Short mmCIF file of C-alpha atoms in Angstrom, two decimals:
data_model
loop_
_atom_site.label_atom_id
_atom_site.label_comp_id
_atom_site.label_asym_id
_atom_site.label_seq_id
_atom_site.Cartn_x
_atom_site.Cartn_y
_atom_site.Cartn_z
CA MET A 1371 14.09 -13.80 -20.74
CA ASP A 1372 17.70 -15.24 -19.78
CA LEU A 1373 18.81 -12.00 -19.46
CA PRO A 1374 20.32 -9.68 -16.96
CA THR A 1375 17.87 -7.10 -15.91
CA PHE A 1376 17.82 -3.70 -13.75
CA GLN A 1377 14.38 -3.04 -11.91
CA VAL A 1378 13.53 0.72 -11.19
CA GLY A 1379 10.28 1.32 -9.18
CA GLY A 1380 8.74 3.46 -6.62
CA TRP A 1381 6.66 3.01 -3.32
CA TYR A 1382 4.16 5.42 -4.75
CA ASP A 1383 4.66 4.03 -8.27
CA ILE A 1384 1.44 3.16 -10.06
CA PHE A 1385 3.56 0.32 -11.61
CA ALA A 1386 5.09 -0.80 -7.86
CA GLN A 1387 4.04 -4.15 -7.46
CA GLY A 1388 4.81 -5.31 -10.98
CA THR A 1389 8.24 -3.89 -10.75
CA LEU A 1390 8.24 -6.37 -7.29
CA ASP A 1391 7.05 -9.18 -9.09
CA ASN A 1392 9.15 -8.95 -12.10
CA PHE A 1393 12.31 -8.94 -9.80
CA THR A 1394 11.16 -11.74 -7.69
CA ALA A 1395 10.32 -13.59 -11.13
CA MET A 1396 13.56 -13.16 -12.19
CA ARG A 1397 15.25 -14.04 -8.91
CA ARG A 1398 13.52 -17.21 -8.85
CA ALA A 1399 14.21 -18.43 -12.48
CA GLY A 1400 17.61 -17.97 -11.75
CA ARG A 1401 18.48 -14.85 -13.27
CA SER A 1402 20.38 -11.65 -12.22
CA ALA A 1403 18.31 -9.23 -11.42
CA THR A 1404 19.03 -5.66 -9.58
CA LEU A 1405 16.43 -3.78 -7.80
CA VAL A 1406 16.22 0.00 -6.87
CA MET A 1407 13.22 1.32 -5.00
CA GLY A 1408 12.76 4.78 -4.21
CA PRO A 1409 10.17 7.05 -2.39
CA TRP A 1410 8.75 8.08 -5.54
CA SER A 1411 5.85 8.08 -7.90
CA HIS A 1412 5.72 7.17 -11.41
CA ALA A 1413 6.77 10.87 -13.21
CA ASN A 1414 8.81 12.33 -10.01
CA GLN A 1415 12.00 10.80 -9.13
CA GLN A 1416 12.87 14.08 -6.93
CA HIS A 1417 12.79 13.87 -3.23
CA VAL A 1418 9.49 15.97 -2.44
CA ILE A 1419 6.53 13.53 -3.32
CA GLY A 1420 2.70 14.40 -2.35
CA ASP A 1421 3.20 16.25 1.00
CA VAL A 1422 6.60 14.59 2.44
CA ASN A 1423 10.19 16.39 1.59
CA PHE A 1424 11.82 12.75 2.41
CA GLY A 1425 15.06 14.38 2.15
CA PHE A 1426 17.64 15.78 -0.18
CA GLY A 1427 19.35 11.98 -0.27
CA ALA A 1428 16.30 10.56 -2.00
CA ASN A 1429 16.64 12.43 -4.57
CA SER A 1430 17.53 9.73 -8.11
CA ALA A 1431 20.14 12.64 -8.73
CA PHE A 1432 21.84 12.10 -5.56
CA MET A 1433 20.92 8.92 -4.09
CA ASN A 1434 22.56 9.53 -0.76
CA MET A 1435 25.43 10.69 -2.28
CA ARG A 1436 26.01 7.63 -4.15
CA GLY A 1437 25.52 9.42 -7.19
CA PRO A 1438 22.68 9.51 -9.81
CA LEU A 1439 20.72 6.92 -10.44
CA HIS A 1440 21.80 6.98 -14.60
CA GLY A 1441 24.93 6.32 -13.09
CA LEU A 1442 23.90 3.30 -11.33
CA GLN A 1443 22.11 1.91 -14.23
CA LEU A 1444 25.62 2.83 -16.27
CA ASP A 1445 27.75 0.99 -13.90
CA TRP A 1446 25.17 -1.79 -14.23
CA TYR A 1447 25.59 -1.71 -18.28
CA GLU A 1448 29.36 -1.95 -18.22
CA CYS A 1449 28.71 -5.39 -16.08
CA THR A 1450 26.16 -6.59 -18.74
CA ILE A 1451 27.28 -5.71 -21.77
CA GLY A 1452 30.78 -3.74 -21.31
CA ASP A 1453 33.93 -4.54 -20.60
CA GLY A 1454 33.33 -4.67 -16.62
CA GLU A 1455 33.27 -7.73 -14.24
CA ALA A 1456 30.09 -10.04 -15.43
CA LEU A 1457 27.27 -10.49 -12.93
CA GLU A 1458 26.77 -13.87 -11.88
CA PRO A 1459 23.13 -15.54 -12.02
CA ASP A 1460 21.10 -14.68 -8.52
CA THR A 1461 23.20 -11.74 -8.08
CA GLY A 1462 22.44 -7.81 -8.46
CA LYS A 1463 21.94 -5.13 -6.00
CA VAL A 1464 18.56 -4.59 -4.11
CA LEU A 1465 18.61 -0.86 -3.00
CA LEU A 1466 15.28 0.07 -0.94
CA PHE A 1467 14.33 3.78 0.65
CA VAL A 1468 13.40 3.07 4.08
CA MET A 1469 10.36 5.84 4.20
CA GLY A 1470 9.94 7.38 8.07
CA VAL A 1471 13.86 7.21 8.53
CA ASN A 1472 14.14 8.16 5.29
CA GLN A 1473 17.37 5.92 4.38
CA TRP A 1474 18.57 3.99 1.63
CA ARG A 1475 19.49 0.48 2.72
CA GLU A 1476 20.77 -2.01 0.50
CA GLU A 1477 19.68 -5.99 0.58
CA THR A 1478 20.09 -9.27 -0.82
CA GLU A 1479 16.78 -10.38 -1.32
CA TRP A 1480 13.17 -9.06 -2.00
CA PRO A 1481 11.14 -9.95 -0.24
CA LEU A 1482 13.06 -9.47 3.13
CA SER A 1483 12.79 -13.36 4.87
CA ARG A 1484 13.52 -11.48 7.85
CA ALA A 1485 9.99 -9.89 7.51
CA VAL A 1486 7.52 -11.45 9.75
CA ASP A 1487 3.58 -11.05 9.19
CA THR A 1488 1.69 -9.30 12.06
CA ASP A 1489 -1.92 -9.08 12.92
CA PHE A 1490 -3.47 -5.55 14.11
CA HIS A 1491 -7.04 -6.36 14.41
CA LEU A 1492 -9.91 -3.91 13.65
CA ARG A 1493 -11.76 -3.08 17.18
CA ALA A 1494 -14.40 -1.41 18.32
CA ASP A 1495 -14.32 2.38 19.29
CA GLY A 1496 -11.77 2.61 16.04
CA ARG A 1497 -9.26 0.90 17.65
CA LEU A 1498 -6.49 -1.04 16.19
CA THR A 1499 -4.37 -3.44 18.46
CA PRO A 1500 -2.10 -6.79 18.10
CA GLU A 1501 -4.87 -8.42 20.31
CA PRO A 1502 -7.62 -9.70 18.75
CA PRO A 1503 -11.01 -8.79 20.20
CA PRO A 1504 -11.50 -11.50 23.04
CA VAL A 1505 -15.57 -11.50 23.13
CA ALA A 1506 -17.74 -10.08 20.19
CA GLU A 1507 -18.24 -7.05 19.19
CA GLN A 1508 -20.54 -4.83 17.51
CA PRO A 1509 -19.77 -4.57 13.28
CA GLU A 1510 -19.34 -1.22 11.93
CA GLU A 1511 -21.91 0.23 9.40
CA PHE A 1512 -21.61 2.68 6.77
CA ALA A 1513 -23.53 3.61 3.01
CA TYR A 1514 -21.66 3.59 0.27
CA ASP A 1515 -23.48 5.77 -2.19
CA PRO A 1516 -21.47 5.54 -5.96
CA MET A 1517 -23.21 8.48 -6.70
CA ASP A 1518 -20.93 10.30 -3.89
CA PRO A 1519 -17.91 7.91 -3.50
CA VAL A 1520 -14.42 8.75 -1.86
CA PRO A 1521 -12.41 10.98 -3.54
CA THR A 1522 -9.05 9.92 -4.36
CA THR A 1523 -6.41 11.39 -2.22
CA GLY A 1524 -3.00 10.26 -3.16
CA GLY A 1525 -1.57 6.97 -3.72
CA ALA A 1526 0.55 5.20 -6.16
CA LEU A 1527 -1.46 7.04 -9.31
CA LEU A 1528 -0.70 7.88 -12.85
CA LEU A 1529 -3.55 10.42 -13.51
CA THR A 1530 -4.27 14.27 -14.44
CA ASP A 1531 -2.35 17.08 -12.34
CA ASP A 1532 -5.88 17.12 -10.68
CA PHE A 1533 -4.71 14.08 -8.80
CA ARG A 1534 -1.33 14.21 -7.37
CA PRO A 1535 0.41 10.79 -6.08
CA GLY A 1536 2.04 10.23 -2.79
CA PRO A 1537 1.72 11.18 0.70
CA LEU A 1538 -1.32 13.36 1.18
CA ASN A 1539 -3.04 14.54 4.38
CA GLN A 1540 -6.23 12.44 4.92
CA ALA A 1541 -8.35 15.02 6.76
CA SER A 1542 -10.95 15.38 4.43
CA VAL A 1543 -11.25 11.76 3.76
CA GLU A 1544 -11.48 10.24 7.29
CA ALA A 1545 -14.24 12.89 7.79
CA ARG A 1546 -16.54 11.41 5.85
CA GLU A 1547 -18.99 8.97 7.28
CA ASP A 1548 -18.51 6.23 4.57
CA VAL A 1549 -14.82 6.02 5.79
CA LEU A 1550 -14.20 3.39 8.63
CA VAL A 1551 -10.84 4.61 10.63
CA PHE A 1552 -8.89 2.31 13.00
CA THR A 1553 -5.78 3.39 14.91
CA THR A 1554 -3.26 2.26 17.21
CA GLU A 1555 -2.41 3.77 20.14
CA PRO A 1556 0.97 6.18 20.00
CA LEU A 1557 3.74 3.93 19.23
CA THR A 1558 6.19 3.54 22.24
CA GLU A 1559 9.22 2.27 19.79
CA ASP A 1560 9.70 2.27 16.30
CA VAL A 1561 8.00 -0.08 13.81
CA GLU A 1562 9.66 -1.19 10.28
CA VAL A 1563 6.94 -2.45 8.09
CA THR A 1564 8.89 -3.64 4.73
CA GLY A 1565 7.31 -6.44 2.27
CA ARG A 1566 3.82 -7.21 1.09
CA VAL A 1567 0.71 -5.97 2.99
CA ARG A 1568 -2.57 -7.39 3.14
CA ALA A 1569 -5.82 -6.64 4.88
CA VAL A 1570 -8.43 -9.67 5.78
CA LEU A 1571 -11.99 -8.33 6.23
CA PHE A 1572 -15.26 -10.03 7.24
CA ALA A 1573 -17.77 -8.31 5.56
CA ALA A 1574 -21.18 -7.83 4.22
CA THR A 1575 -23.12 -6.17 2.05
CA ASP A 1576 -26.85 -5.91 1.09
CA GLY A 1577 -26.22 -5.61 -2.58
CA PRO A 1578 -25.35 -8.09 -5.23
CA SER A 1579 -22.02 -6.80 -5.75
CA THR A 1580 -19.74 -4.28 -4.07
CA ASP A 1581 -16.03 -2.92 -3.29
CA TRP A 1582 -13.89 -2.78 -0.72
CA VAL A 1583 -11.13 -0.24 -0.29
CA ALA A 1584 -8.27 -0.76 3.12
CA ARG A 1585 -5.74 1.90 3.02
CA LEU A 1586 -2.84 2.04 5.45
CA CYS A 1587 -2.21 5.50 6.71
CA ASP A 1588 0.77 6.68 9.05
CA VAL A 1589 -0.27 9.13 11.75
CA ASP A 1590 2.19 11.41 13.08
CA GLU A 1591 2.94 13.18 16.43
CA HIS A 1592 0.58 16.14 15.40
CA GLY A 1593 -2.01 14.14 14.21
CA VAL A 1594 -1.47 14.12 11.01
CA SER A 1595 -2.64 10.90 8.99
CA ARG A 1596 -1.05 10.34 5.09
CA ASN A 1597 -1.17 7.11 3.07
CA VAL A 1598 1.20 4.81 2.77
CA THR A 1599 -0.30 1.88 0.48
CA ASP A 1600 -3.55 0.78 -0.33
CA GLY A 1601 -5.88 -1.55 -2.05
CA ILE A 1602 -9.33 -2.88 -3.69
CA VAL A 1603 -11.03 -5.86 -4.19
CA ARG A 1604 -14.47 -6.57 -6.36
CA VAL A 1605 -16.87 -9.15 -4.60
CA ARG A 1606 -19.96 -10.53 -5.61
CA ALA A 1607 -22.20 -11.61 -2.36
CA ALA A 1608 -23.49 -15.47 -2.41
CA ILE A 1609 -25.82 -14.30 -0.17
CA GLN A 1610 -26.72 -10.87 0.26
CA GLY A 1611 -26.61 -9.65 3.93
CA GLU A 1612 -24.49 -12.46 4.71
CA PRO A 1613 -20.58 -11.47 5.99
CA ALA A 1614 -17.76 -13.31 3.99
CA GLU A 1615 -14.28 -12.92 4.16
CA HIS A 1616 -12.05 -11.14 1.88
CA VAL A 1617 -8.67 -10.74 1.42
CA VAL A 1618 -7.49 -7.36 -0.04
CA ALA A 1619 -4.11 -6.97 -1.28
CA LEU A 1620 -2.16 -3.20 -0.25
CA TRP A 1621 0.84 -4.06 -2.74
CA SER A 1622 3.80 -3.15 -1.09
CA THR A 1623 6.15 -0.66 0.97
CA SER A 1624 9.06 0.16 3.53
CA ILE A 1625 8.08 2.41 5.98
CA VAL A 1626 9.32 3.07 9.70
CA PHE A 1627 6.44 4.11 11.66
CA ARG A 1628 8.29 6.34 14.38
CA ALA A 1629 8.27 6.26 17.85
CA GLY A 1630 5.25 8.52 18.92
CA HIS A 1631 3.53 8.17 15.55
CA ARG A 1632 0.38 6.01 15.16
CA ILE A 1633 -0.39 2.88 12.82
CA ARG A 1634 -3.87 3.62 10.99
CA VAL A 1635 -6.27 1.70 8.28
CA GLN A 1636 -9.04 3.36 6.51
CA ILE A 1637 -12.02 0.93 5.41
CA THR A 1638 -14.53 2.06 3.15
CA SER A 1639 -15.85 0.76 -0.73
CA SER A 1640 -14.53 3.46 -3.21
CA ASN A 1641 -11.34 5.61 -4.28
CA PHE A 1642 -12.65 7.63 -7.49
CA PRO A 1643 -11.46 8.02 -9.79
CA ARG A 1644 -8.45 5.99 -9.27
CA TRP A 1645 -10.93 2.67 -9.73
CA ASP A 1646 -14.08 3.07 -11.24
CA ARG A 1647 -16.66 2.80 -8.42
CA ASN A 1648 -18.80 -0.47 -8.24
CA LEU A 1649 -22.32 0.43 -8.71
CA ASN A 1650 -23.61 -1.96 -6.57
CA THR A 1651 -26.06 -3.74 -8.88
CA GLY A 1652 -24.44 -6.88 -10.00
CA GLU A 1653 -24.89 -5.52 -13.66
CA PRO A 1654 -21.95 -6.01 -16.09
CA GLU A 1655 -19.45 -3.00 -15.63
CA GLU A 1656 -19.62 -1.90 -19.19
CA ARG A 1657 -23.30 -2.24 -19.62
CA ALA A 1658 -24.44 -0.75 -15.85
CA THR A 1659 -26.93 2.03 -16.34
CA THR A 1660 -28.38 2.30 -12.72
CA ALA A 1661 -26.68 2.68 -9.31
CA ARG A 1662 -27.87 1.66 -5.81
CA VAL A 1663 -26.52 2.68 -2.31
CA ALA A 1664 -25.18 -0.01 0.04
CA ARG A 1665 -25.43 -0.88 3.46
CA GLN A 1666 -22.17 -1.93 4.78
CA GLN A 1667 -20.87 -4.29 7.46
CA VAL A 1668 -17.36 -4.65 8.63
CA PHE A 1669 -17.17 -7.84 11.27
CA HIS A 1670 -14.39 -7.79 14.52
CA ASP A 1671 -15.20 -10.60 16.88
CA PRO A 1672 -13.17 -13.73 17.79
CA ALA A 1673 -14.77 -15.84 14.78
CA ARG A 1674 -14.53 -13.01 12.37
CA PRO A 1675 -11.33 -11.36 13.18
CA SER A 1676 -10.60 -8.19 10.53
CA ARG A 1677 -7.37 -7.01 10.47
CA ILE A 1678 -4.49 -5.71 8.67
CA VAL A 1679 -1.15 -7.79 8.01
CA LEU A 1680 1.96 -6.16 8.55
CA PRO A 1681 5.34 -7.62 7.42
CA VAL A 1682 6.96 -6.39 10.46
CA VAL A 1683 10.99 -6.61 10.51
CA PRO A 1684 12.27 -7.08 13.59
CA GLY A 1685 14.93 -4.83 15.55
#
């Protein structure tokens, strides 16, 4: 549509990536587009989301004393259909809330061209390192039982009140035997991650079909792990038991992992009821009547370097 647009979303909004994709598509088409991304969920634009208080300024009623969000919208309407100065094509604000430091920041683009895709490799003994494995390491294994799926605990949700969206303590999830956990050493300096996140997994299943779930978490100085963003991919095994490369899209975020914190990645095969369970049988989902346990393997060696790719903003 040849119209200016004002896109509003939140990092824990179930429509977050769609909002960002709409913005980038409009900009690519030469349209005037404005973007505001808060730390919010779909139904909550205040400053406490999940377990985290992002500070008074995160609230859409204040926007760090810029005035209320609807005030920004009214100013935009004044420029587009009122008597204000008209917006030029390919212009408009980009206002991002950077979690971790809990600050609003104005940009001129999305995604940020200065962000550098940076690999963090899954390693033996639950390590997550910038360095790839120099030698072969034993693959990680777990059993995924669709009759006992990993319960949805936070995230970009729009479910009943039984399932709160946002960043939640992941202790109960990470204590499960069907959740693999990989963690960096405590960071010696702040690391900003702003942009699209993806995981590259070299994995195998003994079933004809299964799911792979990856979740990025921030572990604070007290050891509390909270989810940042996650994603899922449904796959069919070309050869059961043979490893294959799978890319899991974790959507986008903006967060500073503070010095003293650790970056963590969870790998599993379910997140229910946010996503339908894969019954591991290969039957069409709408007609499946049976379920089976799948034996899962995740590889990390020089030939199969499983990793998460983070858009790191220098400086």
